[in-house]
PDB file of C-alpha atoms in Angstrom:
ATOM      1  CA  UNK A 175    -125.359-133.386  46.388  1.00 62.00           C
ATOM      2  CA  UNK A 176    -123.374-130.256  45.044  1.00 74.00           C
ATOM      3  CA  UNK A 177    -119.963-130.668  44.487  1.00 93.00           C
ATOM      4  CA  UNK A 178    -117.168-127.791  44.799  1.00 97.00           C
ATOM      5  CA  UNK A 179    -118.539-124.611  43.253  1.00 97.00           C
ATOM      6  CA  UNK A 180    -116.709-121.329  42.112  1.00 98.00           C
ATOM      7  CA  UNK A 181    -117.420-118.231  41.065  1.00 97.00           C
ATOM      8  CA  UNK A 182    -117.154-116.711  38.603  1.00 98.00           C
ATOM      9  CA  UNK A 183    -115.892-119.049  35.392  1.00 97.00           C
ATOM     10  CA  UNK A 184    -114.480-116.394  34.300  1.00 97.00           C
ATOM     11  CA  UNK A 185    -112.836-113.217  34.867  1.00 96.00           C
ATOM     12  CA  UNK A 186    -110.739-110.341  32.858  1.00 98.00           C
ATOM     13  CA  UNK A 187    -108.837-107.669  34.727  1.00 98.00           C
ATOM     14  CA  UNK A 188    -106.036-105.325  34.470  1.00 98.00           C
ATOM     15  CA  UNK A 189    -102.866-104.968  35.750  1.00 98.00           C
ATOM     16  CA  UNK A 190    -103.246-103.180  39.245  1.00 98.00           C
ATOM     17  CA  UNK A 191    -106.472-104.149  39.856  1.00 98.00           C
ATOM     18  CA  UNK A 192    -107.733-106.192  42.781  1.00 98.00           C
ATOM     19  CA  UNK A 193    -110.300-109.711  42.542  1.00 98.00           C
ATOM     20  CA  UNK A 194    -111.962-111.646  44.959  1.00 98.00           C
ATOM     21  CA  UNK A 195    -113.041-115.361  44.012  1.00 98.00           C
ATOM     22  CA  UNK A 196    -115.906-117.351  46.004  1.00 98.00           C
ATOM     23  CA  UNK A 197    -115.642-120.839  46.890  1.00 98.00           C
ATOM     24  CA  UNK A 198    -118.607-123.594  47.993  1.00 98.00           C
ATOM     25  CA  UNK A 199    -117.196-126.800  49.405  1.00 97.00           C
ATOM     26  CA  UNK A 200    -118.778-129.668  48.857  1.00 95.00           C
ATOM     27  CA  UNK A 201    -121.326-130.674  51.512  1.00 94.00           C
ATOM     28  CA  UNK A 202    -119.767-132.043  54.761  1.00 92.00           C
ATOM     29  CA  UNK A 203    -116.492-130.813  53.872  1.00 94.00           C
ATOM     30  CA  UNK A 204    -114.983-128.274  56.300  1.00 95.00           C
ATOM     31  CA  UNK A 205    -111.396-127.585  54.881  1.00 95.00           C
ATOM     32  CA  UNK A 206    -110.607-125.516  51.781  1.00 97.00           C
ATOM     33  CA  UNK A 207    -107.685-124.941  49.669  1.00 97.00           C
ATOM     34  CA  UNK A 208    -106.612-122.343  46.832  1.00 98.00           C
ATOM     35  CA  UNK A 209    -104.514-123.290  44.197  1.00 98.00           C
ATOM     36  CA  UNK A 210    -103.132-121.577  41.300  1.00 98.00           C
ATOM     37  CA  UNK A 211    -102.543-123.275  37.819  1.00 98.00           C
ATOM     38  CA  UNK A 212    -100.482-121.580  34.589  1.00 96.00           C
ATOM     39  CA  UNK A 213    -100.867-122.913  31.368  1.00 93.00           C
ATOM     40  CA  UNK A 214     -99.192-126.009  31.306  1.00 92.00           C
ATOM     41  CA  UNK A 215     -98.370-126.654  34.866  1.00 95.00           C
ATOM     42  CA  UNK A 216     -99.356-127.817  37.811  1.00 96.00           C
ATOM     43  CA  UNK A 217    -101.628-126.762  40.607  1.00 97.00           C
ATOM     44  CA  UNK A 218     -99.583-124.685  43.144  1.00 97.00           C
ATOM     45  CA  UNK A 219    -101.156-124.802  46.751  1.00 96.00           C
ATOM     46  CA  UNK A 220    -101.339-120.735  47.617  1.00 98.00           C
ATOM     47  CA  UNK A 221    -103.372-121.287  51.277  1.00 97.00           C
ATOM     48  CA  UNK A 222    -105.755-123.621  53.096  1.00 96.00           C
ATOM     49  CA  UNK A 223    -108.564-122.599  55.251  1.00 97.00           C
ATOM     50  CA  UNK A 224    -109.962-124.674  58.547  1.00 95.00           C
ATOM     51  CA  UNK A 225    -112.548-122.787  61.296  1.00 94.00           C
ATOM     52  CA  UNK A 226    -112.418-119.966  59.347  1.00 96.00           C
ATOM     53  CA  UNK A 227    -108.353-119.577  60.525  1.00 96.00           C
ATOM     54  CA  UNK A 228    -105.191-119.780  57.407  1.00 96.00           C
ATOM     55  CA  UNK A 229    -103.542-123.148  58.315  1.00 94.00           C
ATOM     56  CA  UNK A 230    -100.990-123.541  55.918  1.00 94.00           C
ATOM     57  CA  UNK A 231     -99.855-120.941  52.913  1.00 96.00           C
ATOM     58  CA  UNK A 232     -97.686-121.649  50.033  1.00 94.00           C
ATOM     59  CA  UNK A 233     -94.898-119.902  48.902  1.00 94.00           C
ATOM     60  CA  UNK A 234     -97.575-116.965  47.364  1.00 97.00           C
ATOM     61  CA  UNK A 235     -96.826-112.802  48.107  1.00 97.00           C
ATOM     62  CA  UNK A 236     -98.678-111.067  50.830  1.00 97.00           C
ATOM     63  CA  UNK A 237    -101.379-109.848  47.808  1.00 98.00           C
ATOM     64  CA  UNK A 238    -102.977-113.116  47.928  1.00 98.00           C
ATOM     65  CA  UNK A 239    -105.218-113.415  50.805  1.00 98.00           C
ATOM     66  CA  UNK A 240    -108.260-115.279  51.971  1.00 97.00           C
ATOM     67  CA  UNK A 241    -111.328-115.633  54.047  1.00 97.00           C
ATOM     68  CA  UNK A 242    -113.324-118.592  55.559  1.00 98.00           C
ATOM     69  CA  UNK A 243    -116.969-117.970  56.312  1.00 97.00           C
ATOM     70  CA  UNK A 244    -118.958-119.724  58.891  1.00 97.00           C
ATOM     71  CA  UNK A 245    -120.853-122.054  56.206  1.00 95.00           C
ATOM     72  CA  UNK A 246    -117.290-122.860  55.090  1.00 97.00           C
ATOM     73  CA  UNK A 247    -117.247-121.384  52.240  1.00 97.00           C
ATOM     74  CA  UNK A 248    -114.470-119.397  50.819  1.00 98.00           C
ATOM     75  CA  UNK A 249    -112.828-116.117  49.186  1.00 98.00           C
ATOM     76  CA  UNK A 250    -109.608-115.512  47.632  1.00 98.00           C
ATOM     77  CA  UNK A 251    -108.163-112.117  47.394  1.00 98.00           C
ATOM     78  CA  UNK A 252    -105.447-110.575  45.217  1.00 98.00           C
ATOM     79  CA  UNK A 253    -104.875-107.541  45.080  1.00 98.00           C
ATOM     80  CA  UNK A 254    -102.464-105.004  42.421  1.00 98.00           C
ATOM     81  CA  UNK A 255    -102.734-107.787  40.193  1.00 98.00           C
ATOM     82  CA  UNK A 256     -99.974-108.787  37.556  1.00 98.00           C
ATOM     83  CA  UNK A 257     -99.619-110.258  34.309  1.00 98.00           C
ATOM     84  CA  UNK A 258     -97.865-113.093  35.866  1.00 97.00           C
ATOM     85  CA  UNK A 259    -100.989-113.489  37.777  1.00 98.00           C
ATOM     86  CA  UNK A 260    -103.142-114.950  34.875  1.00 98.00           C
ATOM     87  CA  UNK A 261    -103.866-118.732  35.506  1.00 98.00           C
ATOM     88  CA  UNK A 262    -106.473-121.100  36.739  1.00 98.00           C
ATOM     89  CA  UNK A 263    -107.741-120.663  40.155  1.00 98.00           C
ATOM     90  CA  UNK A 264    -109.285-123.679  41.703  1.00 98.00           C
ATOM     91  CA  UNK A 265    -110.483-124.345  45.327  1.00 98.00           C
ATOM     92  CA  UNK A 266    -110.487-127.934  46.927  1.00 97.00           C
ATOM     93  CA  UNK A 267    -112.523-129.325  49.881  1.00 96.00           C
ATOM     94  CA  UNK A 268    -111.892-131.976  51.526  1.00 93.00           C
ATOM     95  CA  UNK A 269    -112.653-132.947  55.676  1.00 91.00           C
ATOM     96  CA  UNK A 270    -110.098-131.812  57.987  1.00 86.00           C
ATOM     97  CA  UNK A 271    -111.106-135.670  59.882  1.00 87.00           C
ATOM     98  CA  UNK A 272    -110.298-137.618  56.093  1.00 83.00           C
ATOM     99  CA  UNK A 273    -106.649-137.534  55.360  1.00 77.00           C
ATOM    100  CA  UNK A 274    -106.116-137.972  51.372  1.00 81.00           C
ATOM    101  CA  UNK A 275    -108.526-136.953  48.089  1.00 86.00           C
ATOM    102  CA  UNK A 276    -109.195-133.295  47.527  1.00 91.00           C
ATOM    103  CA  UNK A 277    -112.230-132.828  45.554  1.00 94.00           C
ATOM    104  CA  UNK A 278    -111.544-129.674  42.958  1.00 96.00           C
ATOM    105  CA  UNK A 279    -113.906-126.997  41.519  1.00 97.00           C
ATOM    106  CA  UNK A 280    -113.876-126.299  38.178  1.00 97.00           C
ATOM    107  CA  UNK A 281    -111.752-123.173  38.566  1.00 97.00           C
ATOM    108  CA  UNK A 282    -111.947-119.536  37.722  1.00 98.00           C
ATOM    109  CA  UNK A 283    -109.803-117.885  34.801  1.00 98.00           C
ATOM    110  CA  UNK A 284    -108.519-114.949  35.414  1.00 98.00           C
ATOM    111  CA  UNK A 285    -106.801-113.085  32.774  1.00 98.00           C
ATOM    112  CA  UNK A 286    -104.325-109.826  33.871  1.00 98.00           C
ATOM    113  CA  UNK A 287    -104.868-107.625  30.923  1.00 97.00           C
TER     114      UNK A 287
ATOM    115  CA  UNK B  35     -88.695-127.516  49.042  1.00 77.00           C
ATOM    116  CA  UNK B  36     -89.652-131.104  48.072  1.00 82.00           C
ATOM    117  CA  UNK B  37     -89.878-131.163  44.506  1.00 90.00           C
ATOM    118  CA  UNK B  38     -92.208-134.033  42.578  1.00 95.00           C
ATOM    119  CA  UNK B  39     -91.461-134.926  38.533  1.00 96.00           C
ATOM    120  CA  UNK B  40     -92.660-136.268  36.322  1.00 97.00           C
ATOM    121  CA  UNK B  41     -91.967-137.530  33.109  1.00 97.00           C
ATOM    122  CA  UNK B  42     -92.898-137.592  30.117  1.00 97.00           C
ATOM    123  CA  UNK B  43     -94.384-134.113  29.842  1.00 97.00           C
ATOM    124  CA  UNK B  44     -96.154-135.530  26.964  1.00 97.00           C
ATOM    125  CA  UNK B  45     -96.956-138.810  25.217  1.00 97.00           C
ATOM    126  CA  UNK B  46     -98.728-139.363  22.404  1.00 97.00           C
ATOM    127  CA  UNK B  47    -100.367-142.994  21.462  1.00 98.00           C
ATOM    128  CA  UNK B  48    -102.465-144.933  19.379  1.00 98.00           C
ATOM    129  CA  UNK B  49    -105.506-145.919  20.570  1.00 98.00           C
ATOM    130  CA  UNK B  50    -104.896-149.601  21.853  1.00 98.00           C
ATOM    131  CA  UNK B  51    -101.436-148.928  23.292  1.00 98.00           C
ATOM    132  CA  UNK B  52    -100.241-149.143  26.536  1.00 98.00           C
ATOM    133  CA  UNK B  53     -99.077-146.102  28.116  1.00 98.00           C
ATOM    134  CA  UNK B  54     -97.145-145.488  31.336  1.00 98.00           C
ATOM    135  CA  UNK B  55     -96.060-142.195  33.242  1.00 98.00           C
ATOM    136  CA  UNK B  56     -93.416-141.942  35.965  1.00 98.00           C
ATOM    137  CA  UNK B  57     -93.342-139.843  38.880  1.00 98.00           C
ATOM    138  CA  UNK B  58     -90.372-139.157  41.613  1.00 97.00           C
ATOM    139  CA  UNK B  59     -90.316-137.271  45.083  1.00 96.00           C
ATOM    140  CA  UNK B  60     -87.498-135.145  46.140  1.00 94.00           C
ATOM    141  CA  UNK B  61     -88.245-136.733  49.597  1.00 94.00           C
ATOM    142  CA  UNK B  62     -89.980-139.431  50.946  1.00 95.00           C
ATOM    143  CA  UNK B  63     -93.476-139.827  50.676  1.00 95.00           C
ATOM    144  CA  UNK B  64     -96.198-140.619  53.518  1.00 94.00           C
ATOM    145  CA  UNK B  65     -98.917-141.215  50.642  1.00 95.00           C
ATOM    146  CA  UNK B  66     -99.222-140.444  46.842  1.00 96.00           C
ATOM    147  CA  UNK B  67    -102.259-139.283  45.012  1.00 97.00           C
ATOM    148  CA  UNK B  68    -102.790-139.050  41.083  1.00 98.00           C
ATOM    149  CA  UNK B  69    -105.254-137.180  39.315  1.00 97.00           C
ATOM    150  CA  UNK B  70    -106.360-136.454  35.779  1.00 98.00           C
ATOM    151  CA  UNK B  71    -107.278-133.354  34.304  1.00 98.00           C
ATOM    152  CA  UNK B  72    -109.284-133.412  31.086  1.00 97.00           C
ATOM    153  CA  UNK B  73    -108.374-130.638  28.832  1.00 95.00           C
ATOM    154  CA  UNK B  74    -110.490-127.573  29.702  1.00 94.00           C
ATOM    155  CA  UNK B  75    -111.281-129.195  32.676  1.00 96.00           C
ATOM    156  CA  UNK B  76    -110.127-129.667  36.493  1.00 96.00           C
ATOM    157  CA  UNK B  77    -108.133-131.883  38.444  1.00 96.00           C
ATOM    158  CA  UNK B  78    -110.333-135.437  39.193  1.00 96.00           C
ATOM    159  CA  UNK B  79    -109.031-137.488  41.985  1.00 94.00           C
ATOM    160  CA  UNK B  80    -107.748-140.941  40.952  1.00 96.00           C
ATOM    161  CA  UNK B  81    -106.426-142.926  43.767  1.00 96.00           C
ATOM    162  CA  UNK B  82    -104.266-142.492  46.868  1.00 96.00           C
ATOM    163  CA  UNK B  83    -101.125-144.777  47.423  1.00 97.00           C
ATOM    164  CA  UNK B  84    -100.113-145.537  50.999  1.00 96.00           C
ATOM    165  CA  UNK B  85     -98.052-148.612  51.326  1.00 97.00           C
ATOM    166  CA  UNK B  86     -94.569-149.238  50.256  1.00 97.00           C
ATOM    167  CA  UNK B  87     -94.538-151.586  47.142  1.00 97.00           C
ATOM    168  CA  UNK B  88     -98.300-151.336  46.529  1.00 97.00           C
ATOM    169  CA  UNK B  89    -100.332-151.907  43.527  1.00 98.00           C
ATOM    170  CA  UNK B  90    -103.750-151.061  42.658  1.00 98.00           C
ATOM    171  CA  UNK B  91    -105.470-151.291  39.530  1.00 98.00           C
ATOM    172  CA  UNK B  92    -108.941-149.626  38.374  1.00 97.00           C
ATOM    173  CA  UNK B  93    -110.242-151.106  35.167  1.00 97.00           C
ATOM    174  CA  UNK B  94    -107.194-150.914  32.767  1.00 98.00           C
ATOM    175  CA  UNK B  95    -105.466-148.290  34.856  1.00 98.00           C
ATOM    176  CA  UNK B  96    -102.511-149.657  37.479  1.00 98.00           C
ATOM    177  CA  UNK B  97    -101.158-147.567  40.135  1.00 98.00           C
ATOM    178  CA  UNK B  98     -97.698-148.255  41.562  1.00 98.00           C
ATOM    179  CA  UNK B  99     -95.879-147.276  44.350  1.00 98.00           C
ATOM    180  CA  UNK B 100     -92.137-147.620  45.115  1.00 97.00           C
ATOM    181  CA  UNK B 101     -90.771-149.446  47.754  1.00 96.00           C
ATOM    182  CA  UNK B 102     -88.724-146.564  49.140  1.00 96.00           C
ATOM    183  CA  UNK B 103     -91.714-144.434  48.701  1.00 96.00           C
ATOM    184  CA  UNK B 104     -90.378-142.006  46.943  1.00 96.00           C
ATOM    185  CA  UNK B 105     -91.309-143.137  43.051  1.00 97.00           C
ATOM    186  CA  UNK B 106     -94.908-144.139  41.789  1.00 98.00           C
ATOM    187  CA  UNK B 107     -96.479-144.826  38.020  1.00 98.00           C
ATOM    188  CA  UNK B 108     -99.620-145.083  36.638  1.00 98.00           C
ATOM    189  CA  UNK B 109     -99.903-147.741  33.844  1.00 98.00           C
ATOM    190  CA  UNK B 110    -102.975-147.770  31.120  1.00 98.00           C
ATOM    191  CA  UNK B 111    -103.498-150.725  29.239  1.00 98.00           C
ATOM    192  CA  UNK B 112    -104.714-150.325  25.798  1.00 98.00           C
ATOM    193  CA  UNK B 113    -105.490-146.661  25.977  1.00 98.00           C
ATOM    194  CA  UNK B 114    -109.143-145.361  24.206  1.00 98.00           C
ATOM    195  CA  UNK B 115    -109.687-141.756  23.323  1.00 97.00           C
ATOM    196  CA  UNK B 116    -111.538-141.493  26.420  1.00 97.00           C
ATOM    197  CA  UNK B 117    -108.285-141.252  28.866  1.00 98.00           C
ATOM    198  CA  UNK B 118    -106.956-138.655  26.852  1.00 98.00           C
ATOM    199  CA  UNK B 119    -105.896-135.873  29.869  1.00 98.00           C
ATOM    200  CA  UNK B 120    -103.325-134.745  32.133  1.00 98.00           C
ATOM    201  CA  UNK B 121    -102.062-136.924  34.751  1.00 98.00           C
ATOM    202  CA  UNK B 122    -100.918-135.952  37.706  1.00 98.00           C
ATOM    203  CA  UNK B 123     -99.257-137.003  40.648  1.00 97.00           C
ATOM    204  CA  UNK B 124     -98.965-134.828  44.284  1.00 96.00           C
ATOM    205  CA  UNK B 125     -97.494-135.551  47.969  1.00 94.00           C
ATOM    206  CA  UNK B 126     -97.856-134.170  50.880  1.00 90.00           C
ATOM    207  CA  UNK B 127     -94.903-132.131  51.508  1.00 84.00           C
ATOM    208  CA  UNK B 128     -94.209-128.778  53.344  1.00 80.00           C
ATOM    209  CA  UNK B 129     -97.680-127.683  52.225  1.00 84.00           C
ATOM    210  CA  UNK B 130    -100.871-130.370  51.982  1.00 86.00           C
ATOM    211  CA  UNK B 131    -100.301-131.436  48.465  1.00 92.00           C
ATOM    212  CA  UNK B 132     -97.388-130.964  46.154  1.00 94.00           C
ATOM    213  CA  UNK B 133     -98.171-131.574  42.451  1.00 96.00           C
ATOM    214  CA  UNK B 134     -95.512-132.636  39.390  1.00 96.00           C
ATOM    215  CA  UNK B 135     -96.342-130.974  36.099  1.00 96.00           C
ATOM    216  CA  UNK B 136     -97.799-133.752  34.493  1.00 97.00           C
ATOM    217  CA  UNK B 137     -97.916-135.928  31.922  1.00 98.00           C
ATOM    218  CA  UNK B 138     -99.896-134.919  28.951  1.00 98.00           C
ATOM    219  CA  UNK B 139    -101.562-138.191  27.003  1.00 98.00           C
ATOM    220  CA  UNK B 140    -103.144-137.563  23.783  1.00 98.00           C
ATOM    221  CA  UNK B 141    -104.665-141.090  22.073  1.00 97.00           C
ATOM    222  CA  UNK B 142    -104.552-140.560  18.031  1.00 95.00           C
ATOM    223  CA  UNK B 143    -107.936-142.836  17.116  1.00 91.00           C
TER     224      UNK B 143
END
């Protein structure tokens, strides 16, 4: 049984350029999240995804948006990307049904050049 | 917005030595989760808290939360190199989960 998968690991851009990051949820999950995480901080929850529809979004700029496919899985978008926009992105899945654990991916690193 | 800390940011130990990490809600809590992040790694899910004034324990790892719901800790007893990570703890807040900044345990062999 897969867990959460992301793509790519890794990722260099520059400033003003736009990135799209892919998402698999674990099997039988049905509800994704994006978070961002600088150095040394915590996750920050940017916007969840349920039946393919935004649920909830954190407190994240209009240049970060998403898309939920059919099979669940997921993309993130951000676009005219910023220095400050270097960090870990990671994507949970958990079941809409299952209140509590969020099961992470191991993230994609972007770097804003 | 609800705001969750922690402290310390960082703790350093010797391997053997108990360890403990403190976290506190802005607001009231309806459930607390910790997780641990190696280094290099990504967050792992530990446990979830839902009671007032429970206590769980895995292994040498206790999990605490405060009667008012609002505070929680995670206690390791005689640390090994192998729980050297980030700890977190996140609530549900005005988005699904709210996380602290963590506590950063290193374990000096």
């Amino acid at each position: 049984d897969a867990g959460v998968t992301q793509s790519p690991t890794h990722l260099i851009k520059t400033r003003g350029q736009q990135v799209t990051l892919r998402c698999s949820p674990k099997s039988g999950h049905d509800t994704v999240s994006w978070y961002q995480q600088a150095l040394g901080q915590g996750p920050q929850f940017i916007f969840q995804y349920y039946e393919e529809e935004e649920r909830q979004r954190g407190n994240f700029p209009d240049r970060f948006s998403g898309h939920q496919f059919p099979n669940y899985s997921s993309e993130l978008n951000v676009n005219a990307l910023l220095l400050g926009d270097s960090a870990l992105y990671l994507c949970a899945s958990s079941s809409i049904s299952v209140k509590g654990e969020q099961f992470f991916g191991p993230g994609t690193r972007l770097t804003v050049l | 917005g609800q705001q969750v800390m922690q402290i310390p940011q960082y703790q350093h130990v010797q391997e053997g030595e108990d360890f403990t990490t403190y976290c506190n809600s802005s607001t009231t809590l309806s459930n607390i989760q910790w997780y641990k992040q190696r280094p290099g790694g990504h967050p792992v899910f530990l446990i979830q808290l839902v009671k007032s004034g429970e206590v769980k324990k895995q292994k040498r790892l206790t999990f605490q939360f405060g009667e008012a719901k609002k505070n929680s800790s995670l206690h390791i007893t005689a640390t090994q190199t192998t729980d050297v990570g980030t700890y977190f703890c996140a609530g549900p807040g005005n988005t699904p989960l709210v996380f602290g900044k963590g506590t950063r345990l290193s374990v000096i062999a």
